[in-house]
XYZ file of C-alpha atoms in Angstrom:
686
model
C -70.412 -110.924 23.049
C -67.339 -108.422 23.661
C -68.275 -105.143 25.075
C -69.173 -102.422 22.528
C -66.191 -100.069 21.891
C -66.460 -96.512 23.588
C -66.426 -94.834 20.163
C -69.461 -96.645 19.137
C -71.549 -96.055 21.900
C -70.768 -92.136 21.761
C -71.507 -92.000 18.119
C -74.857 -93.855 18.603
C -75.660 -91.162 21.218
C -74.846 -88.488 18.991
C -76.703 -89.727 16.262
C -79.833 -90.375 18.735
C -79.669 -86.928 19.818
C -79.631 -85.392 16.247
C -82.660 -87.584 15.265
C -84.467 -85.926 18.408
C -83.385 -82.568 17.631
C -84.399 -82.962 13.896
C -87.787 -84.352 14.973
C -88.284 -81.326 17.498
C -87.099 -78.642 15.030
C -89.568 -80.182 12.347
C -92.556 -80.033 14.785
C -91.576 -76.451 15.942
C -91.530 -75.151 12.220
C -94.468 -76.941 10.837
C -95.293 -74.082 8.372
C -91.809 -74.676 6.848
C -91.965 -78.481 7.053
C -95.099 -78.643 5.145
C -94.536 -81.981 3.268
C -95.732 -85.032 4.729
C -92.911 -86.989 6.733
C -92.108 -89.346 9.641
C -89.383 -89.339 12.272
C -87.611 -92.239 13.807
C -88.291 -91.357 17.205
C -88.427 -94.485 19.225
C -86.777 -96.554 16.480
C -83.192 -95.008 16.646
C -81.511 -97.704 18.491
C -82.211 -100.863 16.107
C -81.859 -98.411 13.104
C -78.641 -97.152 14.037
C -77.338 -100.757 15.195
C -78.250 -101.957 11.806
C -76.511 -99.215 9.793
C -73.144 -99.671 11.658
C -72.645 -103.235 10.817
C -73.355 -102.674 6.816
C -70.358 -102.164 4.489
C -70.241 -100.488 1.233
C -70.969 -104.074 -0.797
C -74.304 -104.365 1.144
C -77.671 -103.387 0.167
C -80.515 -101.942 2.442
C -83.998 -100.775 1.904
C -85.069 -98.104 4.785
C -88.670 -97.392 4.835
C -89.959 -94.039 5.635
C -89.569 -94.035 9.483
C -85.759 -94.880 9.067
C -83.946 -91.481 8.962
C -81.892 -92.757 11.892
C -80.609 -95.626 9.825
C -79.730 -93.109 6.975
C -77.674 -90.913 9.536
C -76.072 -94.161 10.901
C -75.145 -95.330 7.330
C -73.385 -91.612 6.513
C -75.858 -89.367 5.239
C -75.702 -85.996 6.829
C -78.869 -84.156 8.390
C -78.561 -81.501 5.834
C -78.749 -83.922 3.054
C -81.957 -85.560 4.611
C -83.584 -82.110 5.215
C -82.938 -81.338 1.498
C -85.412 -84.000 0.826
C -87.511 -83.075 3.840
C -88.014 -79.626 2.188
C -88.095 -80.971 -1.412
C -84.966 -78.895 -2.698
C -83.335 -79.215 -5.903
C -80.106 -80.565 -4.378
C -82.063 -83.718 -2.561
C -79.539 -86.352 -3.356
C -82.193 -89.014 -3.248
C -85.043 -87.850 -5.622
C -84.121 -84.115 -6.508
C -87.237 -82.921 -4.735
C -89.763 -85.391 -6.146
C -90.341 -87.658 -3.097
C -91.077 -87.518 0.354
C -88.767 -87.603 3.417
C -86.615 -90.633 4.184
C -87.336 -92.235 0.726
C -83.996 -92.707 -0.292
C -82.180 -93.937 -3.115
C -78.274 -94.181 -3.509
C -75.329 -95.513 -5.601
C -72.650 -93.768 -3.249
C -69.591 -95.704 -3.596
C -68.556 -95.519 0.231
C -72.190 -96.681 1.644
C -74.453 -99.296 1.312
C -76.498 -99.429 -2.058
C -80.099 -98.358 -1.727
C -82.758 -98.928 -4.623
C -85.754 -96.453 -4.879
C -87.869 -96.620 -1.945
C -91.742 -96.235 -2.199
C -94.417 -95.265 0.473
C -96.254 -98.323 -0.241
C -95.777 -100.295 2.905
C -94.360 -103.892 2.499
C -93.676 -103.315 -1.222
C -89.954 -103.170 -0.692
C -89.625 -106.847 0.492
C -89.950 -108.378 -3.194
C -87.594 -105.743 -4.914
C -85.293 -106.290 -1.998
C -85.439 -110.144 -2.096
C -84.565 -109.521 -5.963
C -81.302 -107.936 -4.765
C -80.742 -111.000 -2.569
C -81.502 -113.263 -5.601
C -78.997 -111.067 -7.681
C -76.446 -111.427 -5.248
C -76.891 -115.272 -5.396
C -76.824 -115.274 -8.999
C -73.576 -113.109 -9.282
C -72.083 -115.620 -6.836
C -73.058 -118.620 -8.565
C -71.584 -117.375 -11.651
C -68.595 -115.558 -10.414
C -69.616 -112.210 -12.469
C -67.979 -110.102 -9.719
C -65.934 -110.175 -6.492
C -66.886 -108.337 -3.417
C -64.924 -107.557 -0.396
C -67.400 -108.769 2.031
C -70.055 -111.359 0.949
C -72.964 -108.878 0.294
C -76.099 -108.799 2.578
C -79.392 -107.456 1.803
C -81.528 -105.984 4.506
C -85.126 -105.118 4.009
C -86.635 -102.676 6.706
C -90.245 -103.258 7.581
C -92.808 -101.873 9.939
C -94.756 -104.847 11.770
C -98.163 -104.058 10.340
C -96.760 -104.351 6.916
C -96.007 -108.068 7.331
C -99.673 -108.706 6.802
C -99.199 -107.788 3.065
C -99.445 -110.766 0.865
C -96.410 -109.522 -1.158
C -94.209 -109.651 2.042
C -95.127 -113.307 2.286
C -94.075 -113.624 -1.496
C -90.807 -112.306 -0.738
C -90.089 -114.397 2.326
C -91.273 -117.659 0.691
C -89.007 -117.046 -2.310
C -85.963 -116.175 0.034
C -86.529 -119.289 2.049
C -87.006 -121.305 -0.807
C -83.860 -120.180 -2.609
C -81.875 -119.561 0.535
C -81.202 -116.174 -0.340
C -78.731 -113.655 1.631
C -81.468 -111.111 3.085
C -82.776 -110.008 6.424
C -85.964 -109.054 6.893
C -85.846 -106.416 9.746
C -89.350 -105.992 11.174
C -89.288 -102.834 13.581
C -92.509 -103.659 15.795
C -93.849 -100.751 17.521
C -97.346 -102.180 17.742
C -99.192 -99.418 15.647
C -100.129 -99.267 11.866
C -101.166 -95.674 11.836
C -104.430 -96.017 14.237
C -104.674 -99.656 13.870
C -103.042 -101.728 16.981
C -101.469 -105.102 17.096
C -104.605 -106.857 18.253
C -106.805 -105.412 15.575
C -104.402 -106.335 12.833
C -102.598 -109.575 13.384
C -102.683 -112.902 15.326
C -98.822 -112.683 15.779
C -95.642 -110.737 15.458
C -93.302 -111.623 12.641
C -91.174 -113.895 14.670
C -94.112 -116.183 15.504
C -95.384 -115.590 11.938
C -92.507 -117.025 9.905
C -92.288 -119.933 12.165
C -93.781 -121.934 8.943
C -91.279 -120.696 6.327
C -88.927 -123.784 6.335
C -85.285 -122.714 5.940
C -85.858 -119.044 7.274
C -83.939 -118.093 10.253
C -85.495 -115.923 13.122
C -84.244 -113.568 15.953
C -86.182 -111.346 18.344
C -84.701 -108.777 20.904
C -85.493 -105.472 22.255
C -84.949 -102.792 19.665
C -85.111 -99.659 22.158
C -81.753 -100.949 23.890
C -78.815 -100.094 21.596
C -76.514 -102.516 23.354
C -78.961 -105.405 22.588
C -79.660 -104.238 18.945
C -76.066 -103.852 18.274
C -75.201 -107.185 19.494
C -78.103 -108.681 17.768
C -77.664 -107.203 14.345
C -73.912 -108.028 14.485
C -74.883 -111.721 15.178
C -77.540 -111.689 12.412
C -75.541 -109.702 9.606
C -72.550 -112.237 10.642
C -74.788 -115.118 10.193
C -76.153 -114.229 6.871
C -72.752 -112.949 5.350
C -71.326 -116.457 6.464
C -74.053 -118.765 5.629
C -76.041 -116.577 2.903
C -79.194 -117.966 4.372
C -82.387 -115.743 4.962
C -83.286 -114.428 8.549
C -86.384 -112.262 10.129
C -85.123 -110.204 12.744
C -88.290 -109.067 15.019
C -87.008 -105.781 17.051
C -89.562 -104.511 19.573
C -89.698 -100.594 19.505
C -91.560 -97.645 20.576
C -93.541 -95.010 18.743
C -92.596 -91.648 20.181
C -93.556 -89.151 17.610
C -96.489 -88.849 15.201
C -97.156 -91.700 12.549
C -96.645 -88.681 10.135
C -96.845 -84.965 10.332
C -100.139 -85.366 8.792
C -101.430 -88.082 10.865
C -100.409 -86.881 14.332
C -100.541 -88.960 17.691
C -103.125 -86.706 19.343
C -105.549 -88.150 16.663
C -105.714 -91.640 18.043
C -103.509 -92.279 20.853
C -104.250 -91.644 24.628
C -101.659 -90.306 27.226
C -101.462 -93.585 29.009
C -100.033 -95.061 25.756
C -97.893 -92.643 25.053
C -96.364 -92.559 28.653
C -95.794 -96.288 27.962
C -93.750 -95.601 24.826
C -91.831 -92.649 26.171
C -90.670 -95.080 29.144
C -88.826 -96.703 26.467
C -87.099 -93.962 24.558
C -83.743 -95.340 22.996
C -81.790 -92.143 23.984
C -83.002 -92.180 27.479
C -82.034 -95.815 27.748
C -78.593 -95.338 26.244
C -77.868 -92.523 28.297
C -78.469 -94.350 31.609
C -76.174 -97.094 30.299
C -73.533 -94.289 29.355
C -73.790 -92.951 33.011
C -73.761 -96.409 34.696
C -70.706 -97.238 32.542
C -68.947 -94.078 34.086
C -69.455 -91.182 31.428
C -69.929 -87.752 32.963
C -73.424 -86.205 32.837
C -71.740 -82.950 31.574
C -70.085 -84.638 28.748
C -73.629 -86.239 27.649
C -75.332 -82.836 28.162
C -72.555 -81.207 25.839
C -73.503 -83.790 23.036
C -76.975 -83.066 23.319
C -76.584 -79.243 23.059
C -73.868 -79.653 20.116
C -76.525 -81.834 18.460
C -79.091 -79.332 18.655
C -77.030 -76.603 17.378
C -75.759 -78.708 14.518
C -79.138 -79.632 13.488
C -80.501 -75.979 13.810
C -77.676 -74.662 11.646
C -78.437 -77.418 9.103
C -82.046 -76.682 9.008
C -81.393 -72.929 8.087
C -79.026 -74.181 5.387
C -81.555 -76.474 3.897
C -84.406 -73.630 4.243
C -82.067 -71.419 2.201
C -81.232 -73.971 -0.511
C -82.639 -73.690 -4.047
C -85.984 -74.875 -5.145
C -86.006 -77.417 -8.181
C -86.112 -75.953 -11.547
C -89.467 -76.500 -13.102
C -87.721 -77.021 -16.542
C -86.465 -80.331 -15.188
C -89.685 -81.922 -13.988
C -90.115 -84.173 -16.901
C -86.336 -85.594 -16.676
C -85.729 -89.287 -15.883
C -88.868 -90.569 -16.845
C -86.780 -93.316 -18.873
C -83.122 -93.605 -18.994
C -81.502 -92.819 -22.673
C -81.457 -96.033 -24.628
C -78.694 -96.848 -26.976
C -80.964 -98.636 -29.454
C -82.446 -95.562 -31.658
C -81.787 -97.023 -35.222
C -82.755 -100.428 -37.081
C -79.392 -102.199 -37.431
C -78.370 -105.662 -38.758
C -79.865 -107.881 -41.360
C -83.732 -108.218 -41.373
C -83.793 -110.817 -44.038
C -80.501 -112.838 -44.686
C -79.578 -114.048 -48.359
C -80.207 -117.453 -49.295
C -82.879 -117.903 -46.634
C -86.303 -118.992 -47.776
C -87.795 -120.813 -44.696
C -89.920 -118.916 -42.476
C -90.342 -119.320 -38.753
C -93.347 -118.749 -36.384
C -93.151 -115.958 -33.720
C -92.817 -118.161 -30.861
C -89.539 -119.581 -32.383
C -88.483 -116.054 -33.221
C -88.475 -115.105 -29.376
C -86.725 -118.468 -28.282
C -84.084 -117.974 -30.889
C -83.595 -114.027 -29.771
C -83.464 -115.026 -26.049
C -80.761 -117.800 -26.828
C -78.502 -115.704 -28.809
C -78.789 -113.027 -25.834
C -77.996 -115.759 -23.158
C -75.112 -117.239 -24.861
C -73.703 -113.482 -25.292
C -74.651 -112.326 -21.884
C -74.040 -114.397 -18.803
C -75.961 -111.687 -16.928
C -79.285 -112.651 -18.616
C -81.538 -114.693 -16.620
C -84.934 -116.248 -17.590
C -87.753 -117.108 -14.976
C -91.367 -117.399 -14.528
C -94.097 -119.897 -14.200
C -93.598 -123.284 -15.986
C -90.704 -121.716 -18.190
C -88.244 -124.407 -16.951
C -86.765 -127.560 -18.771
C -89.816 -129.754 -17.950
C -92.238 -128.143 -20.421
C -90.834 -124.695 -21.728
C -93.559 -122.688 -21.108
C -97.590 -123.480 -21.332
C -97.051 -122.254 -25.033
C -93.845 -123.874 -25.570
C -92.390 -120.296 -25.635
C -89.140 -121.037 -23.716
C -88.773 -124.776 -24.932
C -85.071 -125.868 -25.085
C -83.767 -122.969 -23.111
C -83.821 -124.579 -19.713
C -81.806 -127.549 -21.176
C -79.358 -125.348 -22.592
C -78.626 -123.001 -19.806
C -79.511 -124.897 -16.691
C -81.483 -124.583 -13.754
C -79.918 -121.534 -12.356
C -80.424 -119.326 -15.541
C -83.750 -120.731 -16.633
C -86.170 -121.717 -13.872
C -89.684 -122.111 -12.624
C -90.971 -119.639 -9.997
C -93.956 -120.324 -7.609
C -97.257 -118.746 -8.735
C -96.237 -115.311 -7.350
C -96.828 -112.959 -9.937
C -95.969 -109.991 -7.858
C -92.538 -111.527 -7.125
C -91.824 -112.341 -10.666
C -92.305 -108.942 -11.864
C -91.184 -106.958 -8.728
C -87.866 -108.875 -8.213
C -86.531 -107.880 -11.672
C -86.043 -104.282 -9.694
C -83.381 -105.646 -7.518
C -81.981 -108.049 -10.126
C -81.497 -104.933 -12.370
C -80.065 -103.030 -9.574
C -77.293 -105.766 -9.326
C -76.391 -105.194 -13.049
C -78.331 -108.170 -14.405
C -80.719 -108.528 -16.815
C -84.179 -110.493 -15.708
C -86.404 -111.737 -18.524
C -89.539 -112.754 -16.907
C -93.029 -114.093 -17.765
C -96.422 -113.940 -16.417
C -98.384 -116.959 -17.712
C -101.397 -115.126 -19.115
C -102.295 -111.574 -19.296
C -105.240 -112.121 -17.085
C -102.975 -112.836 -14.323
C -100.737 -109.844 -14.532
C -103.136 -108.009 -11.874
C -101.618 -109.311 -8.700
C -98.200 -107.663 -10.140
C -99.724 -104.454 -10.954
C -98.754 -102.859 -7.549
C -95.274 -103.615 -8.383
C -95.395 -102.546 -11.930
C -96.809 -98.984 -10.957
C -95.677 -98.352 -7.487
C -92.043 -99.609 -7.675
C -91.069 -100.396 -11.296
C -92.375 -97.466 -13.391
C -91.339 -94.733 -10.470
C -87.894 -96.111 -10.054
C -86.279 -94.052 -12.359
C -87.995 -90.875 -11.948
C -88.039 -90.810 -8.268
C -84.418 -92.016 -7.749
C -83.364 -89.003 -10.068
C -82.227 -91.397 -12.829
C -80.043 -93.682 -10.573
C -82.154 -97.025 -10.925
C -83.914 -97.483 -14.195
C -85.352 -100.786 -14.130
C -83.871 -102.959 -16.865
C -86.153 -105.812 -17.240
C -88.211 -107.582 -20.101
C -91.656 -108.968 -18.821
C -93.254 -111.245 -21.332
C -97.101 -111.256 -21.334
C -98.953 -113.704 -23.385
C -102.225 -112.134 -24.383
C -105.490 -112.102 -26.570
C -108.244 -114.183 -27.465
C -108.455 -117.172 -29.900
C -110.282 -120.416 -30.005
C -112.194 -120.481 -26.899
C -109.541 -119.575 -24.424
C -112.299 -118.332 -22.006
C -112.435 -115.399 -19.629
C -109.533 -116.055 -17.680
C -106.900 -116.932 -20.552
C -107.926 -114.399 -23.326
C -107.537 -111.145 -21.728
C -105.935 -107.883 -23.257
C -104.462 -105.438 -21.089
C -102.583 -102.725 -23.173
C -104.728 -99.764 -22.036
C -103.977 -100.657 -18.524
C -100.086 -100.961 -19.137
C -100.375 -97.712 -21.532
C -101.757 -95.854 -18.476
C -98.479 -96.744 -16.490
C -96.080 -93.986 -17.003
C -92.414 -95.275 -16.746
C -92.737 -98.683 -18.652
C -92.394 -99.412 -22.278
C -94.787 -101.556 -24.238
C -94.220 -103.585 -27.429
C -96.927 -105.705 -29.144
C -95.311 -107.323 -32.225
C -97.423 -108.962 -34.928
C -94.745 -111.012 -36.875
C -91.599 -113.260 -35.945
C -89.204 -110.626 -37.496
C -90.422 -107.761 -35.401
C -90.747 -109.937 -32.613
C -86.967 -111.029 -32.589
C -85.739 -107.510 -33.447
C -87.900 -105.732 -30.624
C -86.809 -108.498 -28.052
C -83.128 -107.635 -28.878
C -83.874 -103.902 -28.473
C -85.752 -104.538 -25.007
C -82.674 -106.372 -24.096
C -80.256 -103.329 -24.591
C -82.582 -100.888 -23.488
C -82.115 -99.830 -19.713
C -85.755 -99.398 -19.203
C -88.639 -101.832 -18.152
C -90.246 -103.245 -21.084
C -93.558 -105.372 -21.170
C -93.834 -107.562 -24.354
C -97.429 -108.294 -25.195
C -97.370 -111.464 -27.428
C -100.728 -112.459 -28.857
C -100.922 -116.348 -28.241
C -102.929 -116.692 -31.490
C -99.994 -115.426 -33.521
C -97.362 -117.708 -31.741
C -97.784 -120.602 -34.121
C -99.957 -119.138 -37.087
C -102.722 -121.700 -36.451
C -105.481 -119.012 -36.421
C -106.855 -118.944 -40.123
C -105.540 -115.639 -41.728
C -102.191 -115.141 -39.585
C -99.912 -116.961 -41.995
C -98.360 -113.459 -42.282
C -96.905 -113.689 -38.721
C -94.382 -115.995 -40.044
C -91.315 -114.560 -41.487
C -87.828 -115.091 -42.510
C -85.809 -115.292 -39.451
C -83.538 -112.278 -38.926
C -79.871 -112.481 -38.467
C -78.462 -112.577 -34.921
C -77.429 -108.824 -35.224
C -80.882 -107.450 -36.149
C -82.270 -104.986 -33.880
C -85.501 -103.051 -34.383
C -85.789 -99.637 -32.196
C -88.952 -99.072 -29.982
C -91.359 -96.208 -31.257
C -91.210 -97.083 -35.046
C -94.245 -98.097 -36.925
C -94.473 -99.924 -39.957
C -96.725 -99.369 -42.966
C -97.353 -103.108 -44.170
C -99.954 -102.147 -46.728
C -99.815 -99.286 -48.638
C -102.767 -97.544 -50.688
C -102.353 -96.425 -54.342
C -100.985 -93.045 -54.829
C -103.518 -92.263 -57.557
C -106.580 -93.304 -54.990
C -104.728 -90.938 -52.453
C -104.658 -88.013 -54.655
C -108.368 -88.696 -55.576
C -109.123 -88.487 -51.979
C -110.520 -92.053 -51.884
C -108.344 -93.593 -49.294
C -108.212 -94.287 -45.650
C -105.532 -95.555 -43.269
C -105.939 -98.210 -40.341
C -103.709 -97.957 -37.412
C -103.571 -101.081 -35.511
C -101.401 -103.692 -33.600
C -101.548 -107.433 -32.855
C -104.333 -109.516 -34.280
C -105.552 -106.261 -35.839
C -103.131 -106.227 -38.433
C -104.527 -109.357 -39.711
C -108.185 -108.423 -39.641
C -107.192 -105.137 -41.345
C -105.135 -106.636 -44.240
C -107.728 -109.135 -44.962
C -110.594 -106.548 -44.700
C -108.505 -104.355 -47.084
C -108.352 -106.876 -50.016
C -112.129 -105.828 -50.820
C -110.971 -102.145 -51.446
C -107.641 -102.455 -53.561
C -105.628 -99.576 -53.443
C -107.749 -97.409 -51.039
C -106.725 -98.846 -47.565
C -103.460 -98.246 -45.819
C -102.402 -100.429 -42.828
C -100.022 -99.161 -40.132
C -98.773 -101.691 -37.448
C -97.748 -99.749 -34.523
C -95.414 -102.540 -33.215
C -94.805 -100.523 -29.996
C -97.537 -98.842 -28.012
C -95.225 -96.906 -25.696
C -93.034 -95.013 -27.232
C -95.658 -94.686 -30.080
C -94.696 -93.369 -33.449
C -97.164 -90.630 -33.547
C -95.012 -88.719 -36.230
C -95.764 -91.540 -38.917
C -99.257 -91.953 -37.877
C -100.109 -88.014 -38.076
C -98.129 -87.901 -41.602
C -100.394 -90.698 -42.944
C -103.646 -89.573 -41.595
C -103.116 -86.216 -43.137
C -102.024 -87.837 -46.287
C -105.658 -89.875 -46.222
C -107.970 -87.607 -44.447
C -109.943 -90.698 -42.924
C -108.612 -93.058 -40.219
C -109.697 -96.058 -38.075
C -107.913 -97.151 -34.932
C -108.266 -100.886 -34.565
C -107.697 -102.884 -31.603
C -109.058 -106.190 -29.941
C -109.475 -104.726 -26.512
C -112.946 -103.607 -25.350
C -113.332 -100.333 -26.887
C -114.670 -98.219 -24.269
C -111.898 -96.026 -22.476
C -109.334 -97.761 -24.350
C -105.955 -97.020 -25.748
C -107.209 -97.057 -29.136
C -109.923 -94.355 -28.144
C -107.442 -92.272 -26.468
C -105.003 -92.351 -29.503
C -108.220 -91.851 -31.826
C -108.515 -88.537 -30.073
C -105.064 -87.389 -30.273
C -105.032 -88.014 -33.973
C -108.170 -85.946 -34.159
C -106.733 -83.210 -32.367
C -103.431 -83.051 -34.163
C -104.840 -83.565 -37.723
C -108.175 -82.038 -37.515
C -107.771 -79.567 -40.554
C -106.789 -82.555 -42.684
C -109.689 -84.908 -41.848
C -112.513 -85.412 -44.152
C -114.343 -87.649 -41.768
C -114.476 -88.242 -37.926
C -111.514 -90.594 -36.738
C -113.135 -93.489 -35.309
C -111.940 -96.613 -32.936
C -113.157 -99.957 -33.115
C -112.521 -102.942 -30.565
C -114.519 -105.493 -28.881
C -118.013 -105.241 -27.379
C -117.749 -103.755 -23.919
C -117.993 -106.940 -21.889
C -116.270 -107.761 -18.531
C -114.642 -110.916 -20.081
C -114.186 -113.092 -23.289
C -116.786 -115.836 -23.296
C -115.446 -119.300 -23.847
C -118.125 -120.439 -26.276
C -116.677 -119.984 -29.921
C -120.088 -118.289 -31.106
C -120.232 -115.927 -28.250
C -116.145 -115.091 -28.545
C -116.757 -114.333 -32.171
C -119.655 -111.971 -31.383
C -117.612 -110.173 -29.006
C -114.290 -109.731 -30.964
C -113.651 -107.576 -34.081
C -113.352 -109.911 -37.157
C -112.209 -109.180 -40.890
C -115.904 -108.892 -41.843
C -116.711 -106.419 -39.190
C -113.610 -104.444 -40.277
C -114.674 -104.435 -43.861
C -118.211 -103.043 -42.866
C -116.767 -100.312 -40.845
C -114.022 -99.532 -43.912
C -116.917 -99.435 -46.118
C -118.776 -96.923 -43.927
C -115.713 -94.633 -43.415
C -115.058 -94.445 -47.062
C -118.600 -93.826 -47.992
C -118.500 -90.478 -45.962
């Protein structure tokens, strides 16, 4: 390796002294730096070495100890302090997130997606970035000055997380341009390496075929700079994944809330302080002939600059509380129903599953950035419900492909793909298996737009076949809408017929936010008795149905309404068919509303119709206890109380842990048209 230029060495020393001064000033002002934070003390060398080799075309995911990396990328101490003190002008989150939790789209810097506190969770979204880079290059969707590289920064103990393994497995399998930078300080809060793992990251990844690996001393700036140059040049040239294990030390506290004296003895601290990167670099500079007075001047100037920046940050304005609810969602352009829902001269009806296939096909022909992946969705069978059949053959294995059994990766990777300007359409095979992905959905996806201050909404469609029918059993019949409805920052659709399905899929595609499409398996093919109504004439290609618009699918007679002899059933999915079948016994007296989407929810229409009728039943397939349906029934009661003639009721499945496989037991658990009819009789009789 050629010698490192003098200006780089001095720049690194300045940044190290700034990082040290920041840690010292934060510690000396604990009453002011009241929000929990970490510092980079002990990690400065590897972080700066990494930052100096990154370009504006690259992507990096720092973790919460990476303030030196942020300094090296080009953020000022003042900008970092604005987040430390949760100020209004915090450039990353607008005062919403912790220190060193960055997100950035600055044109002159490497890009950074939203970063969370959940250790290791950044591995999947960042691998999704690398997946997006590869896709863009494969289809020549964009040109770059340099082949982009994604860098995912991790602490050593986070590598034991299963989701890190999912990311590494996918990166190795698909040979993606990503560096997993593991900063190994041998601590996981108070957990030692001996308590947490059998090997370090370098040894751990030996079994990932196709994954390169390097290991070096992350406390030496010289070794780190040369090592990261080799690593980044290699990945930039060959586009293959690499793990870098950099040995570091922990000089500061784990965080300001978990202080080093809580769990570390003086002997351990002394060992770590002996490897202080700033001290090591100073010795190297002195040995190379730099004058000590000049280095002392750098230290003094750094402290003065940091002290002045801290004073400015202290006096910066606090966030405006009136803006606390901004950026939950990015604005969607789809606000009105457009296009032709029922084309002329068309009589043949299609099933719901075909409506989805046709919608996705039309989108993929029109938009090269659309990509479809998940378990078994590829050309060979086209989904276990044939819900993606023909698409693999039409669009090829780079646009429609199978994934490993990695629900967390399938869903979490959409963050990185979306950040790259792509539109991932992904599938979890059964709703019962969405739980491994809930961490990514809640911790990363749902919070991305809000905590990045609007910079990174996640534009993705997550298809989830759900619901019980015909003996699917306890692991293939689940309903999960209440779980999803409790996640703030995602949208949830639940269509009950082919036309709605196609229109909502189109709306979801053009929506810049994450959308979960709940798709009832019993409605896919209309094979369940009583679900013929799920078949419709296929809308034209231009048809789009906006979210948050419920539909009155069965109206009550106006004369009956005026007499006060009617009620309204608010439902969705399979509930639509139970309700409409049951309503046949009460001609003109029952109105049925199909919600179509659960988030956003058309409360305006529901409240209007409940006020007109005075009686209401909220019907769901889910186990009723603590459900979405119960919560909505409460809101209806609160809003419509003065207009009610009877309590708003909620009806659903029995409160059992799972759907039994036996058909007799399944029927006993679920609502049916007969059960709904009895409930209607009871409500109308009040």
